[in-house]
């Protein structure tokens, strides 16, 4: 039956209604065959029963008879067609594709190589590999996963297989090379060299894994910094909302500006953190990729491939040193205070409460400052301000400590001084020259002078000078500096009031706390440290 079915073509087993191979074939009285479902549905849709092929009419609907022969033949044909399709698909799957190693023995269409023989220097497909798996003489040949360019495994000088590894020159050599060019070198069998390099790859992979872990910990550290920054931002926003909701329409604009300022700082902080995280994730991705490559290489049985790839893959990909990199938390100190200060007349009680909370925050940056009488500055002058007591002694002294980054806070007791200049400054090199007080000259200070503009007063030499309206004479002044933020703020500690703030400052490399007790009612100053206390 199977032999007979091979002589038949597909059109002999097609239903004329559905045009597919018969399913449950039946015969009607005129002798034509159809699928049982097809002829039944055809007659159900017609008024008269008629053969779709010969058009013979039937007065009554004929009884359908199962055609056992056609049924068996159709089943045989379907099975044969499926086997042919499966065989064709299997053959196509074994054909060598671009990028795959083809069989060197196949003629015509090249099939995919299953193994390469290091003795024969030939790659074999599944069919042509059989002798190496069955014949005793060929069984001793060394088979590896299929590789191209087997000629590259031969010594070009001696035309022999590269079987040894020279540790001295870090290269693969043949046995003749070991008694000629590499005679006095440290030479080991290829397998021993392979195992040694494989061990080194494992060590390198362990180091890379440690680098990945270190960077993952750095990501956690940065995320924690972002969380702290978020809490600080939330706290500041909450304080700001509490302050400005106490006002009516006149305070709504100030409230929005405060929130925008804080959010902008937070946005910059998050942007920096996201940049760090992105870099770290990119490095982790590169390291994981290298780890995968190393794992694949370490599992390779191809000795030469491992040794040739060792140099390019053994070292970890270039990465940044993250040890001292961290997200700098934005500075919110003074934000709410400066905003509320504009509403001083209506918010004096609230200002005092806020200032006390503010001082607690900035006092965590308190430093001990010691003035050095040996570091004497030139006498500063102020444009548009007539200097009194010309010719009398006026010491302008810096601290011993210099600051180049971060935040710091110190306070000064001024009760015994009638005139004074206080703040931070750069260090001048020519001590005999006079310098005008201004940020452009490296001075961020506030001053008190008698008979300035005909009367005593306080001012900030900001270029030009700004007169300050203070209700009381400050006896203790706190100075807070945020180097990166470019902020210098002065606070009256006793009255909980902001005296003045310099913002957007561009500091030199080093800045020093600065104090100048100008003539104090005729008292000659010999030692600043004995007469003034900075804490």
Coordinates of C-alpha atoms in Angstrom, one line a residue:
X1 CA 0.0 0.0 0.0
X2 CA 2.8 2.4 0.9
X3 CA 4.6 1.6 -2.4
X4 CA 1.4 2.3 -4.4
X5 CA 0.8 5.6 -2.6
X6 CA 4.2 6.9 -3.6
X7 CA 3.1 6.7 -7.3
X8 CA 0.1 8.9 -6.7
X9 CA 0.1 12.7 -6.7
X10 CA -1.5 15.1 -4.3
X11 CA -4.3 16.1 -6.7
X12 CA -5.7 12.6 -6.5
X13 CA -6.6 13.1 -2.9
X14 CA -8.0 16.6 -2.9
X15 CA -11.7 17.4 -2.2
X16 CA -13.1 19.5 -5.0
X17 CA -15.0 21.6 -2.5
X18 CA -12.4 22.5 0.1
X19 CA -9.4 21.8 -2.2
X20 CA -7.5 20.0 0.7
X21 CA -6.6 16.4 1.2
X22 CA -9.7 14.3 2.1
X23 CA -10.9 14.2 5.7
X24 CA -13.4 11.5 6.3
X25 CA -14.0 10.9 2.6
X26 CA -17.5 9.6 1.5
X27 CA -18.8 8.5 -1.9
X28 CA -22.2 9.6 -3.4
X29 CA -24.2 7.5 -6.0
X30 CA -22.6 9.1 -9.0
X31 CA -19.2 7.8 -7.8
X32 CA -17.5 11.1 -6.9
X33 CA -15.8 11.5 -3.5
X34 CA -15.9 14.5 -1.1
X35 CA -15.1 15.2 2.6
X36 CA -18.1 14.2 4.6
X37 CA -18.4 17.7 6.2
X38 CA -17.9 19.5 2.9
X39 CA -20.7 17.7 0.9
X40 CA -23.1 17.8 3.9
X41 CA -22.7 21.6 4.3
X42 CA -22.9 22.0 0.5
X43 CA -26.3 20.2 0.3
X44 CA -27.5 22.0 3.4
X45 CA -27.1 25.3 1.6
X46 CA -28.9 24.2 -1.6
X47 CA -32.5 23.6 -2.4
X48 CA -31.7 20.6 -4.6
X49 CA -29.2 17.8 -4.1
X50 CA -26.8 17.9 -6.9
X51 CA -23.2 16.5 -7.5
X52 CA -20.8 19.5 -7.4
X53 CA -18.7 17.7 -10.1
X54 CA -21.0 16.1 -12.7
X55 CA -24.1 18.1 -11.8
X56 CA -26.3 14.9 -11.4
X57 CA -29.6 15.6 -9.6
X58 CA -30.9 13.4 -6.9
X59 CA -34.7 13.4 -6.1
X60 CA -34.0 12.5 -2.5
X61 CA -30.9 13.2 -0.5
X62 CA -28.5 10.2 -1.0
X63 CA -27.1 8.3 2.0
X64 CA -23.4 8.9 2.3
X65 CA -21.1 5.9 2.1
X66 CA -17.7 5.9 3.7
X67 CA -14.9 5.2 1.2
X68 CA -12.5 3.1 3.1
X69 CA -9.9 2.9 0.3
X70 CA -9.7 6.6 -0.3
X71 CA -9.6 7.1 3.5
X72 CA -6.6 4.8 3.8
X73 CA -4.8 6.3 0.8
X74 CA -5.3 9.9 2.1
X75 CA -3.9 8.9 5.5
X76 CA -0.9 7.3 3.8
X77 CA -0.3 10.4 1.7
X78 CA -0.5 12.8 4.7
X79 CA 2.0 10.7 6.7
X80 CA 4.4 10.6 3.7
X81 CA 4.1 14.4 3.2
X82 CA 4.8 15.0 6.9
X83 CA 7.9 12.7 6.8
X84 CA 9.3 14.5 3.7
X85 CA 8.7 17.9 5.4
X86 CA 10.4 16.8 8.6
X87 CA 13.4 15.3 6.6
X88 CA 13.7 18.5 4.6
X89 CA 13.6 20.7 7.7
X90 CA 16.2 18.6 9.5
X91 CA 18.5 18.7 6.5
X92 CA 18.2 22.5 6.3
X93 CA 19.0 22.9 10.0
X94 CA 22.4 21.1 9.5
X95 CA 23.4 23.3 6.5
X96 CA 26.3 25.6 7.5
X97 CA 25.1 29.1 8.0
X98 CA 27.2 32.4 7.9
X99 CA 29.4 32.5 11.0
X100 CA 29.4 28.8 11.5
X101 CA 32.3 26.5 10.7
X102 CA 31.6 24.4 7.6
X103 CA 32.6 20.7 7.1
X104 CA 35.8 20.5 5.1
X105 CA 34.8 17.1 3.5
X106 CA 31.4 18.0 2.2
X107 CA 31.2 18.8 -1.5
X108 CA 28.5 21.0 -2.9
X109 CA 26.4 22.2 0.0
X110 CA 28.5 22.5 3.1
X111 CA 27.0 21.1 6.3
X112 CA 27.7 22.5 9.7
X113 CA 30.9 21.0 11.3
X114 CA 30.4 19.2 14.6
X115 CA 34.0 18.8 15.6
X116 CA 37.5 19.8 14.5
X117 CA 40.5 17.3 14.6
X118 CA 43.8 18.8 15.8
X119 CA 45.7 15.8 14.2
X120 CA 44.0 15.8 10.8
X121 CA 43.6 19.7 10.9
X122 CA 40.1 19.1 9.4
X123 CA 36.6 20.0 10.5
X124 CA 33.9 17.3 10.2
X125 CA 30.1 17.3 10.0
X126 CA 28.1 14.7 11.9
X127 CA 28.3 12.3 8.9
X128 CA 32.0 12.6 8.2
X129 CA 32.9 12.6 11.9
X130 CA 31.7 8.9 12.3
X131 CA 35.1 7.3 11.4
X132 CA 36.8 9.3 14.3
X133 CA 34.2 7.9 16.6
X134 CA 34.3 4.2 15.5
X135 CA 37.8 3.4 14.1
X136 CA 40.4 2.6 16.8
X137 CA 43.2 4.5 15.0
X138 CA 41.2 7.7 14.7
X139 CA 39.7 7.5 18.2
X140 CA 43.1 8.7 19.6
X141 CA 42.9 11.9 17.7
X142 CA 42.1 15.0 19.7
X143 CA 38.7 16.5 18.9
X144 CA 37.6 20.0 19.9
X145 CA 34.6 22.2 19.2
X146 CA 34.7 23.3 15.5
X147 CA 37.1 26.2 14.8
X148 CA 38.2 27.9 11.7
X149 CA 41.8 28.4 10.5
X150 CA 43.2 25.2 11.7
X151 CA 46.4 26.0 9.8
X152 CA 47.0 28.7 12.4
X153 CA 47.6 26.0 14.9
X154 CA 50.8 25.0 13.0
X155 CA 54.2 26.5 13.6
X156 CA 55.0 28.6 10.6
X157 CA 58.7 28.0 11.0
X158 CA 58.7 24.3 11.4
X159 CA 55.3 23.3 10.1
X160 CA 54.5 21.3 13.2
X161 CA 51.6 21.4 15.6
X162 CA 51.8 24.0 18.4
X163 CA 51.9 21.8 21.4
X164 CA 54.0 23.8 23.9
X165 CA 53.6 27.1 25.7
X166 CA 56.7 29.3 26.4
X167 CA 56.1 31.1 29.7
X168 CA 59.2 33.3 29.0
X169 CA 57.8 34.8 25.8
X170 CA 54.2 34.1 26.6
X171 CA 53.6 32.3 23.2
X172 CA 52.6 28.9 21.8
X173 CA 55.5 27.0 20.2
X174 CA 56.1 23.6 18.6
X175 CA 58.5 20.9 19.9
X176 CA 61.3 22.0 17.6
X177 CA 61.0 25.5 18.8
X178 CA 61.8 24.3 22.4
X179 CA 65.3 23.1 21.2
X180 CA 66.0 26.2 19.0
X181 CA 64.7 29.7 19.6
X182 CA 63.2 28.8 23.1
X183 CA 65.9 26.4 24.2
X184 CA 66.7 28.1 27.6
X185 CA 63.1 29.3 28.2
X186 CA 60.6 28.1 30.6
X187 CA 58.4 25.9 28.3
X188 CA 55.5 23.7 29.4
X189 CA 52.9 21.5 27.6
X190 CA 50.1 23.4 26.1
X191 CA 47.6 21.9 28.5
X192 CA 49.7 23.0 31.5
X193 CA 49.9 26.6 30.1
X194 CA 46.2 26.5 29.5
X195 CA 45.4 25.4 33.1
X196 CA 47.7 28.1 34.4
X197 CA 46.1 30.9 32.4
X198 CA 42.6 29.5 33.2
X199 CA 43.5 29.9 36.9
X200 CA 44.6 33.5 36.3
X201 CA 41.3 34.1 34.5
X202 CA 39.5 32.8 37.5
X203 CA 41.4 35.2 39.7
X204 CA 40.7 38.1 37.4
X205 CA 37.0 37.2 37.4
X206 CA 37.0 37.2 41.2
X207 CA 38.6 40.6 41.1
X208 CA 36.0 41.8 38.7
X209 CA 33.2 40.4 40.9
X210 CA 34.7 42.3 43.8
X211 CA 34.7 45.5 41.7
X212 CA 31.1 44.8 40.8
X213 CA 30.2 44.4 44.5
X214 CA 32.1 47.6 45.4
X215 CA 30.1 49.6 42.8
X216 CA 26.8 48.1 43.9
X217 CA 27.6 49.2 47.4
X218 CA 28.5 52.7 46.0
X219 CA 25.1 52.7 44.3
X220 CA 23.5 52.0 47.7
X221 CA 25.5 54.7 49.3
X222 CA 24.4 57.2 46.6
X223 CA 20.8 56.2 47.0
X224 CA 21.1 56.6 50.7
X225 CA 22.5 60.1 50.1
X226 CA 19.6 60.8 47.9
X227 CA 17.2 59.7 50.6
X228 CA 18.9 62.0 53.1
X229 CA 18.7 64.8 50.5
X230 CA 15.0 64.0 50.0
X231 CA 14.3 64.2 53.7
X232 CA 16.2 67.5 54.0
X233 CA 14.3 68.9 51.1
X234 CA 11.0 67.7 52.5
X235 CA 11.9 69.2 55.9
X236 CA 12.7 72.5 54.3
X237 CA 9.6 72.5 52.1
X238 CA 7.5 71.7 55.2
X239 CA 9.1 74.6 57.1
X240 CA 8.6 76.9 54.2
X241 CA 5.0 76.0 53.8
X242 CA 4.3 76.4 57.5
X243 CA 5.8 79.9 57.4
X244 CA 4.2 81.2 54.2
X245 CA 0.7 79.7 54.8
X246 CA 0.6 82.0 57.9
X247 CA 0.6 84.9 55.5
X248 CA -2.0 85.9 53.1
X249 CA -1.7 86.9 49.4
X250 CA 1.4 89.0 50.0
X251 CA 3.3 85.9 51.1
X252 CA 2.2 83.4 48.4
X253 CA 4.8 84.5 45.8
X254 CA 7.6 84.2 48.4
X255 CA 6.4 80.7 49.3
X256 CA 6.5 79.6 45.7
X257 CA 10.0 81.1 45.2
X258 CA 11.3 79.3 48.3
X259 CA 9.9 75.9 47.2
X260 CA 11.3 76.4 43.7
X261 CA 14.7 77.2 45.1
X262 CA 14.8 74.1 47.3
X263 CA 13.5 71.9 44.5
X264 CA 16.1 73.3 42.1
X265 CA 18.9 72.4 44.5
X266 CA 17.3 69.0 45.0
X267 CA 17.0 68.5 41.2
X268 CA 20.7 69.2 40.8
X269 CA 21.5 66.8 43.6
X270 CA 19.4 64.1 42.1
X271 CA 20.8 64.8 38.6
X272 CA 24.3 64.3 40.0
X273 CA 23.3 61.1 41.8
X274 CA 21.5 59.8 38.7
X275 CA 24.7 60.6 36.7
X276 CA 26.8 58.6 39.2
X277 CA 24.3 55.7 39.2
X278 CA 24.2 55.7 35.4
X279 CA 28.0 55.6 35.2
X280 CA 28.2 52.8 37.9
X281 CA 25.5 50.8 36.1
X282 CA 27.4 51.2 32.8
X283 CA 30.6 50.0 34.5
X284 CA 28.8 47.1 36.1
X285 CA 27.3 46.2 32.7
X286 CA 30.8 46.3 31.2
X287 CA 32.2 44.2 34.1
X288 CA 29.4 41.7 33.9
X289 CA 30.0 41.4 30.1
X290 CA 33.7 40.8 30.8
X291 CA 32.9 38.3 33.5
X292 CA 30.7 36.4 31.0
X293 CA 33.4 36.5 28.4
X294 CA 35.9 35.2 31.0
X295 CA 33.6 32.4 32.1
X296 CA 33.0 31.3 28.5
X297 CA 36.7 31.5 27.9
X298 CA 37.6 29.5 31.0
X299 CA 35.2 26.8 30.0
X300 CA 36.7 26.5 26.6
X301 CA 38.6 23.3 25.8
X302 CA 40.4 25.1 23.0
X303 CA 43.9 25.6 24.5
X304 CA 45.2 27.9 21.8
X305 CA 42.0 30.0 21.7
X306 CA 42.2 30.6 25.4
X307 CA 45.9 31.6 25.3
X308 CA 45.4 33.9 22.4
X309 CA 42.4 35.6 24.0
X310 CA 44.1 35.8 27.4
X311 CA 45.9 39.1 26.9
X312 CA 42.8 41.0 25.6
X313 CA 40.4 39.6 28.2
X314 CA 42.5 39.0 31.4
X315 CA 42.5 42.7 32.4
X316 CA 39.3 44.3 33.7
X317 CA 37.8 47.0 31.5
X318 CA 38.7 50.6 32.4
X319 CA 36.7 52.0 35.3
X320 CA 36.6 55.1 37.4
X321 CA 37.9 55.1 41.0
X322 CA 34.7 55.7 43.0
X323 CA 36.4 55.6 46.5
X324 CA 36.2 59.3 47.1
X325 CA 33.1 60.1 45.0
X326 CA 29.8 60.8 46.7
X327 CA 26.7 62.9 46.2
X328 CA 27.1 66.3 47.8
X329 CA 23.9 67.1 49.7
X330 CA 22.5 70.5 48.8
X331 CA 22.7 73.3 51.3
X332 CA 19.4 74.5 52.6
X333 CA 20.7 76.5 55.5
X334 CA 19.4 80.1 55.4
X335 CA 16.9 79.5 52.6
X336 CA 13.8 79.9 54.8
X337 CA 15.4 82.6 56.9
X338 CA 16.3 84.8 54.0
X339 CA 12.9 84.4 52.5
X340 CA 11.0 85.2 55.7
X341 CA 13.4 88.2 56.5
X342 CA 11.5 90.2 53.8
X343 CA 8.4 89.9 55.9
X344 CA 10.1 90.9 59.1
X345 CA 7.5 93.4 60.3
X346 CA 4.7 90.7 60.3
X347 CA 6.8 87.7 61.1
X348 CA 9.1 88.8 63.8
X349 CA 8.0 86.0 66.2
X350 CA 8.1 83.4 63.6
X351 CA 11.5 84.6 62.4
X352 CA 12.9 84.1 65.8
X353 CA 11.6 80.6 66.0
X354 CA 12.9 79.7 62.6
X355 CA 16.3 81.3 63.3
X356 CA 16.7 79.2 66.4
X357 CA 16.1 76.0 64.4
X358 CA 18.4 77.3 61.7
X359 CA 21.2 78.0 64.2
X360 CA 21.0 74.4 65.5
X361 CA 21.5 73.1 62.0
X362 CA 24.4 75.4 61.0
X363 CA 26.1 75.0 64.4
X364 CA 26.9 71.4 63.5
X365 CA 29.5 72.9 61.2
X366 CA 31.2 74.9 64.1
X367 CA 35.0 75.1 64.0
X368 CA 37.6 76.4 66.4
X369 CA 39.2 79.5 64.9
X370 CA 42.5 80.9 66.2
X371 CA 43.6 84.3 65.1
X372 CA 47.3 84.6 64.3
X373 CA 48.8 88.0 65.1
X374 CA 51.8 87.2 62.9
X375 CA 49.5 87.0 59.8
X376 CA 48.8 90.8 59.5
X377 CA 46.8 92.1 56.5
X378 CA 47.1 95.5 54.9
X379 CA 44.7 98.0 56.2
X380 CA 41.5 97.7 54.2
X381 CA 39.7 100.8 53.1
X382 CA 36.2 101.3 51.7
X383 CA 35.4 103.5 48.7
X384 CA 33.0 106.3 49.4
X385 CA 33.8 105.9 53.1
X386 CA 36.1 108.5 54.8
X387 CA 38.5 106.7 57.1
X388 CA 38.8 108.2 60.5
X389 CA 41.8 108.0 62.8
X390 CA 44.2 108.0 59.9
X391 CA 47.8 107.1 61.1
X392 CA 46.6 105.2 64.1
X393 CA 47.1 101.5 64.4
X394 CA 44.6 99.2 62.8
X395 CA 45.4 95.5 62.9
X396 CA 43.8 93.3 60.3
X397 CA 44.4 89.7 61.3
X398 CA 43.6 86.3 59.7
X399 CA 43.0 83.0 61.3
X400 CA 45.7 80.3 61.3
X401 CA 43.3 77.9 59.6
X402 CA 42.5 78.2 55.9
X403 CA 39.4 76.6 54.2
X404 CA 39.2 75.2 50.7
X405 CA 35.9 73.3 50.7
X406 CA 32.9 72.3 52.7
X407 CA 30.9 74.3 55.3
X408 CA 32.1 75.9 58.5
X409 CA 30.7 78.2 61.2
X410 CA 32.3 80.4 63.8
X411 CA 31.1 83.1 66.1
X412 CA 32.7 86.3 67.3
X413 CA 32.2 88.2 70.6
X414 CA 32.2 91.9 69.7
X415 CA 30.9 93.5 72.9
X416 CA 34.1 95.5 73.7
X417 CA 34.7 96.7 70.2
X418 CA 33.1 99.9 69.0
X419 CA 34.5 99.6 65.4
X420 CA 35.1 96.3 63.7
X421 CA 35.3 94.5 60.3
X422 CA 34.4 90.8 60.3
X423 CA 34.1 88.0 57.7
X424 CA 36.3 85.9 55.4
X425 CA 39.0 86.9 52.9
X426 CA 41.7 85.7 50.7
X427 CA 45.3 86.0 51.8
X428 CA 47.2 89.0 50.4
X429 CA 50.9 88.8 49.6
X430 CA 51.8 92.5 49.7
X431 CA 51.2 93.5 53.3
X432 CA 51.9 97.2 52.7
X433 CA 49.3 97.9 50.1
X434 CA 45.8 99.2 50.9
X435 CA 42.9 97.3 49.6
X436 CA 39.3 98.3 49.1
X437 CA 36.8 96.0 50.8
X438 CA 34.7 94.2 48.2
X439 CA 34.0 90.6 47.1
X440 CA 35.9 91.4 43.8
X441 CA 39.0 92.0 45.9
X442 CA 38.5 88.9 48.0
X443 CA 36.7 90.3 51.0
X444 CA 33.2 89.1 52.2
X445 CA 32.7 91.1 55.4
X446 CA 30.3 93.3 57.4
X447 CA 31.5 96.4 59.3
X448 CA 30.6 98.8 62.0
X449 CA 32.1 102.3 61.8
X450 CA 31.6 105.4 63.9
X451 CA 30.7 108.6 62.1
X452 CA 30.3 106.9 58.7
X453 CA 28.4 109.3 56.5
X454 CA 28.2 111.6 59.4
X455 CA 26.9 109.0 61.8
X456 CA 27.7 105.5 63.1
X457 CA 26.3 102.5 61.3
X458 CA 26.7 99.0 59.9
X459 CA 27.3 98.2 56.3
X460 CA 28.3 95.4 54.0
X461 CA 31.1 96.3 51.5
X462 CA 29.5 94.5 48.6
X463 CA 30.7 96.9 45.9
X464 CA 29.1 99.4 46.3
X465 CA 28.5 99.3 50.1
X466 CA 25.1 98.4 51.4
X467 CA 23.8 100.1 54.6
X468 CA 22.3 97.7 57.1
X469 CA 19.4 98.5 59.4
X470 CA 19.9 96.7 62.6
X471 CA 17.6 97.3 65.6
X472 CA 20.3 96.5 68.2
X473 CA 24.0 96.4 68.4
X474 CA 25.3 92.9 67.8
X475 CA 27.4 91.5 70.6
X476 CA 27.8 88.0 69.2
X477 CA 27.9 87.4 65.5
X478 CA 27.8 84.0 63.9
X479 CA 29.4 83.5 60.4
X480 CA 28.4 80.6 58.3
X481 CA 30.2 79.7 55.0
X482 CA 29.3 77.1 52.4
X483 CA 32.3 77.0 50.1
X484 CA 30.7 75.1 47.2
X485 CA 27.4 77.0 47.5
X486 CA 29.3 80.3 47.5
X487 CA 27.4 81.5 50.6
X488 CA 28.6 83.8 53.5
X489 CA 25.9 84.7 56.0
X490 CA 26.2 86.8 59.2
X491 CA 23.8 86.3 62.1
X492 CA 23.0 88.2 65.3
X493 CA 23.0 85.3 67.7
X494 CA 21.3 87.2 70.6
X495 CA 18.4 88.7 68.6
X496 CA 17.9 85.8 66.2
X497 CA 18.3 88.0 63.2
X498 CA 20.0 87.7 59.9
X499 CA 22.5 90.6 59.4
X500 CA 23.5 90.0 55.8
X501 CA 24.3 87.3 53.3
X502 CA 26.7 87.2 50.3
X503 CA 25.4 84.7 47.7
X504 CA 26.9 83.4 44.5
X505 CA 30.4 84.0 45.8
X506 CA 33.4 82.8 43.8
X507 CA 36.1 82.0 46.3
X508 CA 39.9 81.7 45.7
X509 CA 41.7 78.5 46.5
X510 CA 42.0 79.4 50.2
X511 CA 39.8 81.6 52.4
X512 CA 40.5 82.7 56.0
X513 CA 38.3 84.0 58.8
X514 CA 39.1 87.7 59.1
X515 CA 38.9 90.3 61.9
X516 CA 39.9 93.9 62.1
X517 CA 39.4 95.8 65.4
X518 CA 39.9 99.4 64.2
X519 CA 40.9 102.0 66.8
X520 CA 38.9 101.2 70.0
X521 CA 38.4 104.6 71.7
X522 CA 42.2 105.1 71.9
X523 CA 43.0 101.7 73.2
X524 CA 46.1 100.4 71.4
X525 CA 45.8 96.8 70.3
X526 CA 48.9 94.6 70.7
X527 CA 47.5 91.1 70.6
X528 CA 44.3 90.2 68.8
X529 CA 44.1 86.8 70.5
X530 CA 44.1 88.5 73.9
X531 CA 41.4 91.0 73.0
X532 CA 39.0 89.1 70.7
X533 CA 37.4 85.7 71.0
X534 CA 36.5 83.7 67.9
X535 CA 34.9 80.3 68.4

